[in-house]
Amino acid sequence: MSIQNIRSLAESAIIVNATPIGMKGFMANEMPLEPKDFRGLNSDTVSNNFACFVAYLYIKHIYLLINLSAICMDNDYMNKTKEEFMKVLEVNLVGMFLVIKHFSKIMNNNSLIINMSSTDGIDTYNELSIDYSASKAGVISISKSISLCTNNKVLCICPNWIDTSSTRSMNKEYLDSELKRINQSRLISLDELVLGFDKIINSNFNSGDVF
């Protein structure tokens, strides 16, 4: 995404964080970004990892923030490295926190924040992704905590397996076994996910609700 394209978002009212911004560890100490941070970058080659925070510089008002960004690095816990564990937390948990923190400054009062957790954060744990499960449990906890200290409504959704390209690229036998293990008959389609968001946006759920 180019800086010029991001500038065109100036009248936008919806932000969807679907990029792994948490991967940029130094960003935690450099927020919010200033224009000077981009002076050495070609305006057509700004990576998606920066896009959400570049947008922060130009968007003046939003009423809906959706946090979807997440990664998973499956590995047996005895072989999982600290770097792998921390990378998952940086993307799934810290990245979400930073987006909420800095976009909250320009969100209209009584706006809506939707954070995507997972059933893995509640009860469908997997020994290969303890870091993912921990991060998704953290998403629920942060959502509830922030709901107590903001004028905006904060909701958290916890879906099962979703039909995405990354899911489809998984080993079929493993995916089938996981669906069977958690008693999920099929993958959730993206259309169903969008309909779910639409229902949430037009609902009367209370801030802090998790579903």
PDB file of C-alpha atoms in Angstrom:
ATOM      1  CA  MET A   1       0.000   0.000   0.000  1.00  0.00           C
ATOM      2  CA  SER A   2       1.436   3.369  -0.963  1.00  0.00           C
ATOM      3  CA  ILE A   3       1.430   6.411   1.292  1.00  0.00           C
ATOM      4  CA  GLN A   4      -0.684   8.227  -1.303  1.00  0.00           C
ATOM      5  CA  ASN A   5      -3.279   5.468  -1.200  1.00  0.00           C
ATOM      6  CA  ILE A   6      -3.318   5.630   2.578  1.00  0.00           C
ATOM      7  CA  ARG A   7      -3.830   9.399   2.422  1.00  0.00           C
ATOM      8  CA  SER A   8      -6.948   8.714   0.379  1.00  0.00           C
ATOM      9  CA  LEU A   9      -8.359   7.007   3.479  1.00  0.00           C
ATOM     10  CA  ALA A  10      -8.633  10.367   5.210  1.00  0.00           C
ATOM     11  CA  GLU A  11     -12.419  10.231   5.080  1.00  0.00           C
ATOM     12  CA  SER A  12     -12.613   6.586   6.109  1.00  0.00           C
ATOM     13  CA  ALA A  13     -14.612   5.517   9.117  1.00  0.00           C
ATOM     14  CA  ILE A  14     -13.594   1.847   9.307  1.00  0.00           C
ATOM     15  CA  ILE A  15     -10.170   0.352   9.969  1.00  0.00           C
ATOM     16  CA  VAL A  16      -9.428  -3.367   9.674  1.00  0.00           C
ATOM     17  CA  ASN A  17      -6.120  -4.488  11.128  1.00  0.00           C
ATOM     18  CA  ALA A  18      -5.336  -7.654   9.183  1.00  0.00           C
ATOM     19  CA  THR A  19      -1.564  -7.339   8.894  1.00  0.00           C
ATOM     20  CA  PRO A  20       1.038  -8.703  11.315  1.00  0.00           C
ATOM     21  CA  ILE A  21       2.201  -5.329  12.573  1.00  0.00           C
ATOM     22  CA  GLY A  22       3.387  -6.871  15.807  1.00  0.00           C
ATOM     23  CA  MET A  23       6.245  -8.436  13.853  1.00  0.00           C
ATOM     24  CA  LYS A  24       7.979  -5.045  13.899  1.00  0.00           C
ATOM     25  CA  GLY A  25       9.213  -5.212  17.459  1.00  0.00           C
ATOM     26  CA  PHE A  26      10.766  -1.750  17.489  1.00  0.00           C
ATOM     27  CA  MET A  27       7.395  -0.219  16.759  1.00  0.00           C
ATOM     28  CA  ALA A  28       6.323  -0.790  20.349  1.00  0.00           C
ATOM     29  CA  ASN A  29       8.719   1.981  21.371  1.00  0.00           C
ATOM     30  CA  GLU A  30       8.093   4.277  18.421  1.00  0.00           C
ATOM     31  CA  MET A  31       4.335   4.792  18.497  1.00  0.00           C
ATOM     32  CA  PRO A  32       2.722   6.809  17.219  1.00  0.00           C
ATOM     33  CA  LEU A  33       4.844   6.994  14.089  1.00  0.00           C
ATOM     34  CA  GLU A  34       5.821  10.409  12.843  1.00  0.00           C
ATOM     35  CA  PRO A  35       6.066  11.416   9.149  1.00  0.00           C
ATOM     36  CA  LYS A  36       9.848  11.625   9.505  1.00  0.00           C
ATOM     37  CA  ASP A  37       9.920   7.859  10.007  1.00  0.00           C
ATOM     38  CA  PHE A  38       8.892   7.421   6.362  1.00  0.00           C
ATOM     39  CA  ARG A  39      11.030  10.024   4.618  1.00  0.00           C
ATOM     40  CA  GLY A  40      13.547   7.440   3.455  1.00  0.00           C
ATOM     41  CA  LEU A  41      10.912   5.081   2.076  1.00  0.00           C
ATOM     42  CA  ASN A  42       9.649   4.901  -1.469  1.00  0.00           C
ATOM     43  CA  SER A  43       5.993   5.854  -1.269  1.00  0.00           C
ATOM     44  CA  ASP A  44       5.051   2.863  -3.440  1.00  0.00           C
ATOM     45  CA  THR A  45       6.863   0.267  -1.376  1.00  0.00           C
ATOM     46  CA  VAL A  46       5.601   0.851   2.141  1.00  0.00           C
ATOM     47  CA  SER A  47       4.997  -2.659   3.467  1.00  0.00           C
ATOM     48  CA  ASN A  48       1.667  -3.807   4.819  1.00  0.00           C
ATOM     49  CA  ASN A  49       3.299  -4.084   8.220  1.00  0.00           C
ATOM     50  CA  PHE A  50       3.433  -0.296   8.323  1.00  0.00           C
ATOM     51  CA  ALA A  51       0.114   0.386   6.619  1.00  0.00           C
ATOM     52  CA  CYS A  52      -2.090   0.561   9.681  1.00  0.00           C
ATOM     53  CA  PHE A  53       0.192   2.979  11.470  1.00  0.00           C
ATOM     54  CA  VAL A  54       0.815   5.141   8.424  1.00  0.00           C
ATOM     55  CA  ALA A  55      -2.947   5.398   8.136  1.00  0.00           C
ATOM     56  CA  TYR A  56      -2.958   6.678  11.721  1.00  0.00           C
ATOM     57  CA  LEU A  57      -1.226   9.824  10.478  1.00  0.00           C
ATOM     58  CA  TYR A  58      -4.009  10.727   8.081  1.00  0.00           C
ATOM     59  CA  ILE A  59      -7.320   9.319   9.248  1.00  0.00           C
ATOM     60  CA  LYS A  60      -9.241  11.885  11.268  1.00  0.00           C
ATOM     61  CA  HIS A  61     -12.213   9.899  12.485  1.00  0.00           C
ATOM     62  CA  ILE A  62     -13.292   6.274  12.673  1.00  0.00           C
ATOM     63  CA  TYR A  63     -16.261   4.568  14.258  1.00  0.00           C
ATOM     64  CA  LEU A  64     -15.290   0.932  13.750  1.00  0.00           C
ATOM     65  CA  LEU A  65     -12.003  -0.864  14.396  1.00  0.00           C
ATOM     66  CA  ILE A  66     -11.699  -4.596  13.655  1.00  0.00           C
ATOM     67  CA  ASN A  67      -8.604  -6.489  14.799  1.00  0.00           C
ATOM     68  CA  LEU A  68      -8.103  -9.710  12.822  1.00  0.00           C
ATOM     69  CA  SER A  69      -4.337  -9.994  12.622  1.00  0.00           C
ATOM     70  CA  ALA A  70      -2.879 -13.307  13.794  1.00  0.00           C
ATOM     71  CA  ILE A  71      -0.225 -15.908  13.058  1.00  0.00           C
ATOM     72  CA  CYS A  72       0.380 -19.439  14.292  1.00  0.00           C
ATOM     73  CA  MET A  73       3.723 -21.252  14.472  1.00  0.00           C
ATOM     74  CA  ASP A  74       2.843 -24.840  15.362  1.00  0.00           C
ATOM     75  CA  ASN A  75       5.563 -26.788  17.083  1.00  0.00           C
ATOM     76  CA  ASP A  76       5.794 -29.271  19.952  1.00  0.00           C
ATOM     77  CA  TYR A  77       6.239 -27.289  23.155  1.00  0.00           C
ATOM     78  CA  MET A  78       9.534 -29.046  23.917  1.00  0.00           C
ATOM     79  CA  ASN A  79      10.911 -27.897  20.567  1.00  0.00           C
ATOM     80  CA  LYS A  80       9.252 -24.475  20.400  1.00  0.00           C
ATOM     81  CA  THR A  81      11.796 -21.680  20.748  1.00  0.00           C
ATOM     82  CA  LYS A  82      11.431 -18.494  22.731  1.00  0.00           C
ATOM     83  CA  GLU A  83      11.656 -16.563  19.454  1.00  0.00           C
ATOM     84  CA  GLU A  84       8.713 -18.492  17.993  1.00  0.00           C
ATOM     85  CA  PHE A  85       6.658 -18.053  21.153  1.00  0.00           C
ATOM     86  CA  MET A  86       7.345 -14.321  21.384  1.00  0.00           C
ATOM     87  CA  LYS A  87       6.690 -13.726  17.683  1.00  0.00           C
ATOM     88  CA  VAL A  88       3.181 -15.169  18.040  1.00  0.00           C
ATOM     89  CA  LEU A  89       2.497 -12.991  21.100  1.00  0.00           C
ATOM     90  CA  GLU A  90       3.907  -9.899  19.357  1.00  0.00           C
ATOM     91  CA  VAL A  91       1.585 -10.291  16.393  1.00  0.00           C
ATOM     92  CA  ASN A  92      -1.560 -11.665  17.989  1.00  0.00           C
ATOM     93  CA  LEU A  93      -1.575  -9.775  21.266  1.00  0.00           C
ATOM     94  CA  VAL A  94       0.869  -6.852  21.329  1.00  0.00           C
ATOM     95  CA  GLY A  95      -0.024  -5.754  17.789  1.00  0.00           C
ATOM     96  CA  MET A  96      -3.730  -5.693  18.662  1.00  0.00           C
ATOM     97  CA  PHE A  97      -3.028  -3.709  21.842  1.00  0.00           C
ATOM     98  CA  LEU A  98      -0.975  -1.092  19.958  1.00  0.00           C
ATOM     99  CA  VAL A  99      -3.638  -0.641  17.295  1.00  0.00           C
ATOM    100  CA  ILE A 100      -6.355  -0.155  19.928  1.00  0.00           C
ATOM    101  CA  LYS A 101      -4.178   2.200  21.966  1.00  0.00           C
ATOM    102  CA  HIS A 102      -3.286   4.527  19.145  1.00  0.00           C
ATOM    103  CA  PHE A 103      -6.494   4.482  17.123  1.00  0.00           C
ATOM    104  CA  SER A 104      -8.500   5.109  20.293  1.00  0.00           C
ATOM    105  CA  LYS A 105      -7.032   8.609  20.271  1.00  0.00           C
ATOM    106  CA  ILE A 106      -8.902   9.466  17.083  1.00  0.00           C
ATOM    107  CA  MET A 107     -11.989   7.287  17.412  1.00  0.00           C
ATOM    108  CA  ASN A 108     -15.298   9.005  17.951  1.00  0.00           C
ATOM    109  CA  ASN A 109     -16.912   8.397  21.322  1.00  0.00           C
ATOM    110  CA  ASN A 110     -19.332   5.466  21.307  1.00  0.00           C
ATOM    111  CA  SER A 111     -17.438   3.813  18.458  1.00  0.00           C
ATOM    112  CA  LEU A 112     -17.050   0.047  18.151  1.00  0.00           C
ATOM    113  CA  ILE A 113     -13.934  -2.114  18.547  1.00  0.00           C
ATOM    114  CA  ILE A 114     -14.172  -5.797  17.557  1.00  0.00           C
ATOM    115  CA  ASN A 115     -11.288  -8.106  18.448  1.00  0.00           C
ATOM    116  CA  MET A 116     -11.015 -11.605  17.023  1.00  0.00           C
ATOM    117  CA  SER A 117      -9.939 -14.242  19.498  1.00  0.00           C
ATOM    118  CA  SER A 118     -10.562 -17.971  18.994  1.00  0.00           C
ATOM    119  CA  THR A 119     -12.121 -20.925  20.708  1.00  0.00           C
ATOM    120  CA  ASP A 120      -8.473 -21.918  21.281  1.00  0.00           C
ATOM    121  CA  GLY A 121      -8.412 -19.121  23.831  1.00  0.00           C
ATOM    122  CA  ILE A 122     -11.243 -20.811  25.734  1.00  0.00           C
ATOM    123  CA  ASP A 123     -11.371 -24.582  25.451  1.00  0.00           C
ATOM    124  CA  THR A 124     -10.152 -26.084  22.142  1.00  0.00           C
ATOM    125  CA  TYR A 125      -6.475 -26.155  23.041  1.00  0.00           C
ATOM    126  CA  ASN A 126      -3.782 -27.834  20.952  1.00  0.00           C
ATOM    127  CA  GLU A 127      -0.403 -28.942  22.304  1.00  0.00           C
ATOM    128  CA  LEU A 128       1.304 -27.713  19.123  1.00  0.00           C
ATOM    129  CA  SER A 129       0.056 -24.137  19.486  1.00  0.00           C
ATOM    130  CA  ILE A 130       0.207 -23.266  23.166  1.00  0.00           C
ATOM    131  CA  ASP A 131       1.523 -19.808  22.248  1.00  0.00           C
ATOM    132  CA  TYR A 132      -1.423 -19.207  19.908  1.00  0.00           C
ATOM    133  CA  SER A 133      -3.898 -20.348  22.577  1.00  0.00           C
ATOM    134  CA  ALA A 134      -2.219 -18.124  25.167  1.00  0.00           C
ATOM    135  CA  SER A 135      -2.349 -15.136  22.825  1.00  0.00           C
ATOM    136  CA  LYS A 136      -6.031 -15.670  22.069  1.00  0.00           C
ATOM    137  CA  ALA A 137      -6.848 -15.985  25.766  1.00  0.00           C
ATOM    138  CA  GLY A 138      -5.012 -12.691  26.155  1.00  0.00           C
ATOM    139  CA  VAL A 139      -7.156 -11.095  23.439  1.00  0.00           C
ATOM    140  CA  ILE A 140     -10.243 -11.955  25.498  1.00  0.00           C
ATOM    141  CA  SER A 141      -8.693 -10.559  28.681  1.00  0.00           C
ATOM    142  CA  ILE A 142      -7.525  -7.324  27.029  1.00  0.00           C
ATOM    143  CA  SER A 143     -10.930  -6.846  25.399  1.00  0.00           C
ATOM    144  CA  LYS A 144     -12.692  -7.126  28.757  1.00  0.00           C
ATOM    145  CA  SER A 145     -10.173  -4.845  30.474  1.00  0.00           C
ATOM    146  CA  ILE A 146     -10.319  -2.109  27.839  1.00  0.00           C
ATOM    147  CA  SER A 147     -14.125  -2.237  27.851  1.00  0.00           C
ATOM    148  CA  LEU A 148     -13.989  -0.957  31.430  1.00  0.00           C
ATOM    149  CA  CYS A 149     -11.928   2.135  30.643  1.00  0.00           C
ATOM    150  CA  THR A 150     -13.170   3.464  27.302  1.00  0.00           C
ATOM    151  CA  ASN A 151     -16.251   5.249  26.021  1.00  0.00           C
ATOM    152  CA  ASN A 152     -16.225   2.899  23.040  1.00  0.00           C
ATOM    153  CA  LYS A 153     -17.931  -0.486  22.901  1.00  0.00           C
ATOM    154  CA  VAL A 154     -15.431  -3.379  22.870  1.00  0.00           C
ATOM    155  CA  LEU A 155     -16.567  -6.819  21.726  1.00  0.00           C
ATOM    156  CA  CYS A 156     -14.636 -10.048  21.260  1.00  0.00           C
ATOM    157  CA  ILE A 157     -15.497 -12.921  18.935  1.00  0.00           C
ATOM    158  CA  CYS A 158     -14.151 -16.470  19.271  1.00  0.00           C
ATOM    159  CA  PRO A 159     -14.711 -18.463  16.073  1.00  0.00           C
ATOM    160  CA  ASN A 160     -13.512 -21.964  15.271  1.00  0.00           C
ATOM    161  CA  TRP A 161     -11.547 -22.851  12.118  1.00  0.00           C
ATOM    162  CA  ILE A 162     -12.175 -20.390   9.270  1.00  0.00           C
ATOM    163  CA  ASP A 163     -11.900 -21.178   5.567  1.00  0.00           C
ATOM    164  CA  THR A 164      -8.850 -19.125   4.556  1.00  0.00           C
ATOM    165  CA  SER A 165      -6.002 -19.782   2.121  1.00  0.00           C
ATOM    166  CA  SER A 166      -3.637 -20.531   5.007  1.00  0.00           C
ATOM    167  CA  THR A 167      -6.096 -23.037   6.453  1.00  0.00           C
ATOM    168  CA  ARG A 168      -6.545 -24.697   3.085  1.00  0.00           C
ATOM    169  CA  SER A 169      -2.778 -25.010   2.662  1.00  0.00           C
ATOM    170  CA  MET A 170      -2.508 -27.128   5.821  1.00  0.00           C
ATOM    171  CA  ASN A 171      -2.048 -30.879   5.764  1.00  0.00           C
ATOM    172  CA  LYS A 172      -5.545 -32.192   5.040  1.00  0.00           C
ATOM    173  CA  GLU A 173      -5.298 -35.134   7.414  1.00  0.00           C
ATOM    174  CA  TYR A 174      -4.199 -32.860  10.243  1.00  0.00           C
ATOM    175  CA  LEU A 175      -6.948 -30.325   9.509  1.00  0.00           C
ATOM    176  CA  ASP A 176      -9.595 -33.050   9.343  1.00  0.00           C
ATOM    177  CA  SER A 177      -8.393 -34.486  12.644  1.00  0.00           C
ATOM    178  CA  GLU A 178      -8.533 -31.056  14.278  1.00  0.00           C
ATOM    179  CA  LEU A 179     -12.065 -30.418  13.025  1.00  0.00           C
ATOM    180  CA  LYS A 180     -13.119 -33.803  14.346  1.00  0.00           C
ATOM    181  CA  ARG A 181     -11.351 -33.223  17.680  1.00  0.00           C
ATOM    182  CA  ILE A 182     -13.294 -30.047  18.391  1.00  0.00           C
ATOM    183  CA  ASN A 183     -16.528 -31.362  16.859  1.00  0.00           C
ATOM    184  CA  GLN A 184     -16.585 -28.844  13.999  1.00  0.00           C
ATOM    185  CA  SER A 185     -18.356 -30.281  10.952  1.00  0.00           C
ATOM    186  CA  ARG A 186     -16.875 -27.855   8.401  1.00  0.00           C
ATOM    187  CA  LEU A 187     -14.835 -24.696   8.027  1.00  0.00           C
ATOM    188  CA  ILE A 188     -16.539 -21.363   8.641  1.00  0.00           C
ATOM    189  CA  SER A 189     -16.823 -19.519   5.325  1.00  0.00           C
ATOM    190  CA  LEU A 190     -15.685 -15.930   4.928  1.00  0.00           C
ATOM    191  CA  ASP A 191     -19.230 -14.996   3.916  1.00  0.00           C
ATOM    192  CA  GLU A 192     -20.494 -16.370   7.222  1.00  0.00           C
ATOM    193  CA  LEU A 193     -17.806 -14.405   9.041  1.00  0.00           C
ATOM    194  CA  VAL A 194     -18.842 -11.186   7.289  1.00  0.00           C
ATOM    195  CA  LEU A 195     -22.494 -11.841   8.141  1.00  0.00           C
ATOM    196  CA  GLY A 196     -21.435 -12.389  11.735  1.00  0.00           C
ATOM    197  CA  PHE A 197     -19.658  -9.043  11.803  1.00  0.00           C
ATOM    198  CA  ASP A 198     -22.712  -7.378  10.296  1.00  0.00           C
ATOM    199  CA  LYS A 199     -24.898  -8.860  13.022  1.00  0.00           C
ATOM    200  CA  ILE A 200     -22.479  -7.701  15.715  1.00  0.00           C
ATOM    201  CA  ILE A 201     -22.231  -4.176  14.314  1.00  0.00           C
ATOM    202  CA  ASN A 202     -26.017  -3.851  14.305  1.00  0.00           C
ATOM    203  CA  SER A 203     -26.550  -5.512  17.673  1.00  0.00           C
ATOM    204  CA  ASN A 204     -27.165  -4.310  21.213  1.00  0.00           C
ATOM    205  CA  PHE A 205     -24.446  -6.395  22.835  1.00  0.00           C
ATOM    206  CA  ASN A 206     -22.865  -4.941  25.956  1.00  0.00           C
ATOM    207  CA  SER A 207     -19.281  -3.735  25.932  1.00  0.00           C
ATOM    208  CA  GLY A 208     -17.005  -6.510  27.173  1.00  0.00           C
ATOM    209  CA  ASP A 209     -19.176  -9.298  25.771  1.00  0.00           C
ATOM    210  CA  VAL A 210     -17.385 -12.340  24.366  1.00  0.00           C
ATOM    211  CA  PHE A 211     -19.075 -14.727  21.939  1.00  0.00           C
TER     212      PHE A 211
END
